[in-house]
Amino acid sequence: MTAARLTLPSPAKLNLMLHILGRREDGYHELQTLFQFVDYGDEITFAVRDDGVIQLHTEFAGVPHDSNLIVRAAKMLQQQSGCTLGIDIWIDKVLPMGGGIGGGSSNAATTLLGLNHLWQLGWDEDRLAALGLSLGADVPVFVRGHAAFAEGVGEKLTPVDPEEPWYLVLVPQVSVSTAEIFSDPLLTRNTPPIKVRPVPEGNSRNDCLPVVARRYPEVRNALDLLGKFTEAKLTGTGSCVFGGFPSKAEADKVSALLTETLTGFVAKGSNVSMLHRKLQSLL
């Protein structure tokens, strides 16, 4: 019998590049991006209940209980699977909201995978990823748990294996609205598509960066500071800024210089998410 209580990681992701090819008739943007995970994230604890109630015990400022992606993911899975069990959920939250590192999407995916395991539903990855897509475009990559080249609105995934450097991720104290960035008239929307493998060197820019840097001086400052030591990039629509280093020692050294004025963390890039490594260990 599966243990009735389980704690799982909910990792961050980075967009190593993000190209916007155009705007679709439905208002969404056609894009190409490269997702990689890092070994850093939230931790979510689940405990099965037999009364069907879904209860998130951790409060999020400004987010009503039933609007939280964790709760929405749990309720959707419960309804679509016909499961009569419930769940108590606690989260140790370290990933910032509006940071472009996938906090909410990762939490939703960890919830889907964790409950599939605890409720013994036997759903496969394809079915869970399809359900995840209805919660957000970034949820499927977390459900599948492998670094991927993404197309469409981010849902068409091709597994890839880029290098796995150490990253220093800086977290400016500002939440960036994805909708606001994607509706900015100055956003580049006509980048020509590239072939999946390999993503050409020098073709690793983020089309959102100029818009975010112009609107948010805190992000511009982080890019300037990190850019003195390595190529500084924006992940997603921001606000987090990152750069790669060949060793933990080098990333730590720069972190020590920059985190006096900025919040940040050092983490290893990983092509298989730590959530999937943990789930594998349970089999």
Tab-separated table of C-alpha atoms in Angstrom:
chain	number	residue	atom	x	y	z
A	1	MET	CA	0.000	0.000	0.000
A	2	THR	CA	1.275	3.485	-0.864
A	3	ALA	CA	2.212	5.586	2.139
A	4	ALA	CA	-0.684	7.930	2.937
A	5	ARG	CA	1.697	10.867	3.430
A	6	LEU	CA	4.283	12.116	0.960
A	7	THR	CA	6.631	15.114	0.604
A	8	LEU	CA	7.745	16.026	-2.912
A	9	PRO	CA	9.954	18.749	-4.414
A	10	SER	CA	8.472	21.362	-6.753
A	11	PRO	CA	11.446	22.606	-8.787
A	12	ALA	CA	12.061	25.887	-10.598
A	13	LYS	CA	12.653	26.075	-14.345
A	14	LEU	CA	14.670	28.456	-16.483
A	15	ASN	CA	13.953	29.526	-20.061
A	16	LEU	CA	17.389	29.318	-21.686
A	17	MET	CA	15.924	31.193	-24.669
A	18	LEU	CA	12.480	32.552	-25.565
A	19	HIS	CA	11.531	33.621	-29.093
A	20	ILE	CA	8.115	35.048	-29.931
A	21	LEU	CA	7.099	34.176	-33.476
A	22	GLY	CA	3.731	35.909	-33.669
A	23	ARG	CA	0.335	36.468	-32.074
A	24	ARG	CA	-2.432	33.956	-32.781
A	25	GLU	CA	-6.068	34.756	-33.484
A	26	ASP	CA	-7.021	33.562	-29.980
A	27	GLY	CA	-4.723	36.207	-28.454
A	28	TYR	CA	-2.037	33.732	-27.335
A	29	HIS	CA	1.496	34.012	-28.675
A	30	GLU	CA	3.250	31.425	-30.802
A	31	LEU	CA	6.680	30.886	-29.285
A	32	GLN	CA	9.800	28.747	-29.139
A	33	THR	CA	11.570	28.255	-25.840
A	34	LEU	CA	14.068	25.957	-24.170
A	35	PHE	CA	13.146	24.746	-20.669
A	36	GLN	CA	15.658	23.391	-18.179
A	37	PHE	CA	15.093	22.606	-14.500
A	38	VAL	CA	17.253	23.571	-11.547
A	39	ASP	CA	17.717	21.646	-8.320
A	40	TYR	CA	15.975	24.252	-6.196
A	41	GLY	CA	12.321	24.726	-5.376
A	42	ASP	CA	9.370	24.467	-3.058
A	43	GLU	CA	8.455	21.374	-1.065
A	44	ILE	CA	4.869	20.137	-0.926
A	45	THR	CA	3.569	17.659	1.661
A	46	PHE	CA	0.416	15.652	1.002
A	47	ALA	CA	-1.638	13.566	3.449
A	48	VAL	CA	-4.567	11.495	2.181
A	49	ARG	CA	-8.031	12.022	3.702
A	50	ASP	CA	-10.906	9.634	3.236
A	51	ASP	CA	-13.701	12.252	3.268
A	52	GLY	CA	-13.069	13.756	-0.192
A	53	VAL	CA	-12.121	17.195	1.184
A	54	ILE	CA	-9.247	19.084	-0.474
A	55	GLN	CA	-7.580	21.467	1.959
A	56	LEU	CA	-4.474	23.607	1.399
A	57	HIS	CA	-3.249	24.593	4.864
A	58	THR	CA	-0.673	27.169	3.723
A	59	GLU	CA	-2.031	30.640	3.026
A	60	PHE	CA	-0.863	32.733	0.064
A	61	ALA	CA	-1.225	36.512	0.390
A	62	GLY	CA	-3.744	37.802	-2.122
A	63	VAL	CA	-4.629	34.330	-3.469
A	64	PRO	CA	-7.973	32.884	-2.280
A	65	HIS	CA	-7.824	29.179	-1.290
A	66	ASP	CA	-9.924	27.897	-4.202
A	67	SER	CA	-8.062	30.040	-6.787
A	68	ASN	CA	-4.667	28.556	-5.909
A	69	LEU	CA	-3.302	26.384	-8.732
A	70	ILE	CA	-2.506	23.639	-6.210
A	71	VAL	CA	-6.160	23.420	-5.140
A	72	ARG	CA	-7.443	23.766	-8.713
A	73	ALA	CA	-5.134	20.946	-9.865
A	74	ALA	CA	-6.254	18.678	-7.010
A	75	LYS	CA	-9.960	19.331	-7.579
A	76	MET	CA	-9.691	18.866	-11.336
A	77	LEU	CA	-7.863	15.545	-10.943
A	78	GLN	CA	-10.367	14.399	-8.314
A	79	GLN	CA	-13.346	15.262	-10.540
A	80	GLN	CA	-11.954	13.793	-13.756
A	81	SER	CA	-10.757	10.571	-12.113
A	82	GLY	CA	-13.895	10.079	-10.012
A	83	CYS	CA	-11.695	9.612	-6.941
A	84	THR	CA	-13.544	9.780	-3.600
A	85	LEU	CA	-10.411	10.408	-1.506
A	86	GLY	CA	-9.369	13.891	-0.366
A	87	ILE	CA	-6.049	15.492	0.565
A	88	ASP	CA	-4.427	17.802	3.106
A	89	ILE	CA	-1.639	19.905	1.572
A	90	TRP	CA	1.159	22.008	3.085
A	91	ILE	CA	3.811	23.896	1.100
A	92	ASP	CA	7.220	25.212	2.106
A	93	LYS	CA	7.351	28.121	-0.373
A	94	VAL	CA	10.706	29.517	-1.538
A	95	LEU	CA	10.012	30.261	-5.230
A	96	PRO	CA	8.821	33.844	-5.853
A	97	MET	CA	5.524	34.627	-7.567
A	98	GLY	CA	5.880	36.513	-10.864
A	99	GLY	CA	9.532	35.472	-11.157
A	100	GLY	CA	9.392	33.594	-14.455
A	101	ILE	CA	10.744	30.414	-12.855
A	102	GLY	CA	7.459	28.527	-12.940
A	103	GLY	CA	6.519	28.464	-9.256
A	104	GLY	CA	2.748	28.102	-9.664
A	105	SER	CA	2.973	25.786	-12.673
A	106	SER	CA	5.512	23.594	-10.879
A	107	ASN	CA	3.274	23.424	-7.795
A	108	ALA	CA	0.317	22.336	-9.963
A	109	ALA	CA	2.396	19.620	-11.662
A	110	THR	CA	3.781	18.320	-8.353
A	111	THR	CA	0.196	18.152	-7.071
A	112	LEU	CA	-1.013	16.178	-10.115
A	113	LEU	CA	1.892	13.709	-9.929
A	114	GLY	CA	1.756	13.420	-6.145
A	115	LEU	CA	-1.978	12.748	-6.031
A	116	ASN	CA	-1.814	10.319	-8.953
A	117	HIS	CA	0.673	8.377	-6.818
A	118	LEU	CA	-1.123	8.673	-3.456
A	119	TRP	CA	-4.635	8.105	-4.794
A	120	GLN	CA	-3.279	5.204	-6.923
A	121	LEU	CA	-5.042	6.452	-10.043
A	122	GLY	CA	-2.621	4.931	-12.533
A	123	TRP	CA	-2.872	7.871	-14.965
A	124	ASP	CA	-0.039	8.060	-17.489
A	125	GLU	CA	2.098	11.131	-18.176
A	126	ASP	CA	0.211	12.059	-21.368
A	127	ARG	CA	-3.113	12.203	-19.546
A	128	LEU	CA	-1.684	14.199	-16.639
A	129	ALA	CA	0.084	16.618	-19.027
A	130	ALA	CA	-3.159	17.210	-20.971
A	131	LEU	CA	-4.954	17.993	-17.718
A	132	GLY	CA	-2.051	20.238	-16.689
A	133	LEU	CA	-2.253	22.237	-19.926
A	134	SER	CA	-5.766	23.379	-18.975
A	135	LEU	CA	-4.216	24.912	-15.818
A	136	GLY	CA	-1.355	26.702	-17.595
A	137	ALA	CA	0.946	26.478	-20.616
A	138	ASP	CA	4.026	25.677	-18.478
A	139	VAL	CA	2.422	22.862	-16.441
A	140	PRO	CA	3.066	20.040	-18.988
A	141	VAL	CA	6.857	20.455	-18.988
A	142	PHE	CA	6.864	20.025	-15.201
A	143	VAL	CA	4.567	16.992	-15.476
A	144	ARG	CA	6.930	15.368	-17.980
A	145	GLY	CA	10.017	16.366	-16.016
A	146	HIS	CA	12.588	16.508	-18.816
A	147	ALA	CA	14.359	19.531	-20.319
A	148	ALA	CA	12.551	20.369	-23.528
A	149	PHE	CA	12.390	22.572	-26.591
A	150	ALA	CA	8.832	23.919	-26.562
A	151	GLU	CA	6.717	25.282	-29.404
A	152	GLY	CA	3.112	26.420	-29.872
A	153	VAL	CA	2.102	28.260	-26.697
A	154	GLY	CA	4.706	26.123	-24.941
A	155	GLU	CA	2.804	22.831	-25.008
A	156	LYS	CA	4.550	21.049	-27.942
A	157	LEU	CA	7.585	19.532	-26.239
A	158	THR	CA	10.674	17.878	-27.716
A	159	PRO	CA	13.045	16.447	-25.053
A	160	VAL	CA	16.571	17.887	-25.248
A	161	ASP	CA	19.765	17.546	-23.221
A	162	PRO	CA	21.592	20.881	-22.969
A	163	GLU	CA	24.658	21.267	-20.754
A	164	GLU	CA	23.939	21.317	-17.018
A	165	PRO	CA	25.960	24.207	-15.578
A	166	TRP	CA	25.629	25.780	-12.161
A	167	TYR	CA	23.380	28.838	-12.198
A	168	LEU	CA	23.231	31.950	-10.107
A	169	VAL	CA	19.624	33.155	-10.133
A	170	LEU	CA	18.919	36.690	-8.921
A	171	VAL	CA	15.428	37.509	-7.636
A	172	PRO	CA	14.571	41.224	-7.947
A	173	GLN	CA	11.872	42.155	-5.426
A	174	VAL	CA	9.211	42.808	-8.045
A	175	SER	CA	6.457	40.641	-9.522
A	176	VAL	CA	6.180	40.859	-13.310
A	177	SER	CA	2.778	40.297	-14.921
A	178	THR	CA	3.052	37.954	-17.909
A	179	ALA	CA	-0.145	39.405	-19.423
A	180	GLU	CA	1.277	42.929	-19.168
A	181	ILE	CA	4.489	41.973	-20.981
A	182	PHE	CA	2.712	40.025	-23.736
A	183	SER	CA	0.349	42.947	-24.386
A	184	ASP	CA	3.130	45.565	-24.613
A	185	PRO	CA	3.049	47.153	-28.101
A	186	LEU	CA	6.868	47.215	-28.245
A	187	LEU	CA	7.240	43.441	-27.755
A	188	THR	CA	9.038	41.696	-30.645
A	189	ARG	CA	6.543	39.317	-32.243
A	190	ASN	CA	8.167	38.370	-35.542
A	191	THR	CA	11.253	36.319	-34.695
A	192	PRO	CA	11.806	33.682	-37.419
A	193	PRO	CA	11.444	30.095	-36.172
A	194	ILE	CA	14.576	28.020	-35.593
A	195	LYS	CA	15.106	24.287	-36.059
A	196	VAL	CA	15.041	22.378	-32.798
A	197	ARG	CA	18.513	20.834	-32.622
A	198	PRO	CA	20.806	22.313	-31.796
A	199	VAL	CA	19.676	25.758	-30.730
A	200	PRO	CA	22.378	27.810	-32.486
A	201	GLU	CA	24.970	29.570	-30.358
A	202	GLY	CA	24.171	33.258	-30.131
A	203	ASN	CA	20.509	32.456	-30.748
A	204	SER	CA	19.680	32.220	-27.087
A	205	ARG	CA	18.042	35.555	-26.450
A	206	ASN	CA	14.760	36.268	-24.696
A	207	ASP	CA	12.452	38.494	-26.775
A	208	CYS	CA	10.755	39.711	-23.577
A	209	LEU	CA	13.951	41.121	-22.071
A	210	PRO	CA	13.918	44.633	-23.653
A	211	VAL	CA	10.297	45.213	-22.589
A	212	VAL	CA	10.832	43.931	-19.023
A	213	ALA	CA	14.091	45.874	-18.589
A	214	ARG	CA	12.411	49.081	-19.756
A	215	ARG	CA	9.421	48.677	-17.417
A	216	TYR	CA	11.243	47.372	-14.330
A	217	PRO	CA	14.428	49.165	-13.205
A	218	GLU	CA	14.974	46.456	-10.538
A	219	VAL	CA	15.324	43.841	-13.296
A	220	ARG	CA	17.560	46.123	-15.380
A	221	ASN	CA	19.809	46.599	-12.351
A	222	ALA	CA	20.090	42.821	-11.785
A	223	LEU	CA	20.948	42.246	-15.458
A	224	ASP	CA	23.648	44.940	-15.328
A	225	LEU	CA	25.214	43.572	-12.138
A	226	LEU	CA	25.253	39.918	-13.176
A	227	GLY	CA	26.378	40.897	-16.695
A	228	LYS	CA	29.739	41.986	-15.269
A	229	PHE	CA	30.572	38.322	-14.543
A	230	THR	CA	28.735	36.199	-17.129
A	231	GLU	CA	26.053	36.451	-19.817
A	232	ALA	CA	22.984	37.598	-17.883
A	233	LYS	CA	19.623	36.326	-19.103
A	234	LEU	CA	15.978	36.814	-18.216
A	235	THR	CA	13.829	33.716	-17.616
A	236	GLY	CA	10.289	33.727	-19.021
A	237	THR	CA	8.720	37.162	-18.705
A	238	GLY	CA	10.816	37.772	-15.565
A	239	SER	CA	11.526	38.995	-13.008
A	240	CYS	CA	14.326	36.493	-12.268
A	241	VAL	CA	17.698	36.913	-13.954
A	242	PHE	CA	20.273	34.127	-14.291
A	243	GLY	CA	23.741	33.294	-15.526
A	244	GLY	CA	25.638	30.016	-15.955
A	245	PHE	CA	28.962	29.034	-14.353
A	246	PRO	CA	31.187	25.973	-14.850
A	247	SER	CA	31.363	25.176	-11.116
A	248	LYS	CA	29.481	25.735	-7.879
A	249	ALA	CA	32.515	27.507	-6.437
A	250	GLU	CA	32.461	30.148	-9.206
A	251	ALA	CA	28.704	30.673	-8.900
A	252	ASP	CA	29.037	30.963	-5.107
A	253	LYS	CA	31.836	33.510	-5.471
A	254	VAL	CA	29.731	35.838	-7.629
A	255	SER	CA	26.681	35.191	-5.441
A	256	ALA	CA	28.622	36.385	-2.393
A	257	LEU	CA	29.355	39.667	-4.182
A	258	LEU	CA	25.814	40.283	-5.450
A	259	THR	CA	23.463	38.950	-2.798
A	260	GLU	CA	24.359	41.691	-0.326
A	261	THR	CA	22.012	43.941	-2.308
A	262	LEU	CA	19.906	41.339	-4.156
A	263	THR	CA	18.159	38.134	-3.131
A	264	GLY	CA	19.332	35.106	-5.074
A	265	PHE	CA	20.273	31.430	-5.025
A	266	VAL	CA	22.801	29.058	-6.592
A	267	ALA	CA	21.495	25.817	-8.109
A	268	LYS	CA	22.592	23.060	-10.481
A	269	GLY	CA	20.961	22.888	-13.900
A	270	SER	CA	19.246	19.537	-14.404
A	271	ASN	CA	17.722	17.915	-17.490
A	272	VAL	CA	15.643	15.572	-15.310
A	273	SER	CA	13.643	17.364	-12.647
A	274	MET	CA	14.272	16.551	-9.002
A	275	LEU	CA	10.546	15.787	-8.697
A	276	HIS	CA	10.895	12.935	-11.196
A	277	ARG	CA	14.053	11.648	-9.545
A	278	LYS	CA	12.156	11.501	-6.236
A	279	LEU	CA	9.154	9.761	-7.798
A	280	GLN	CA	11.467	7.204	-9.463
A	281	SER	CA	12.965	6.414	-6.068
A	282	LEU	CA	9.484	5.551	-4.761
A	283	LEU	CA	8.825	2.910	-7.418
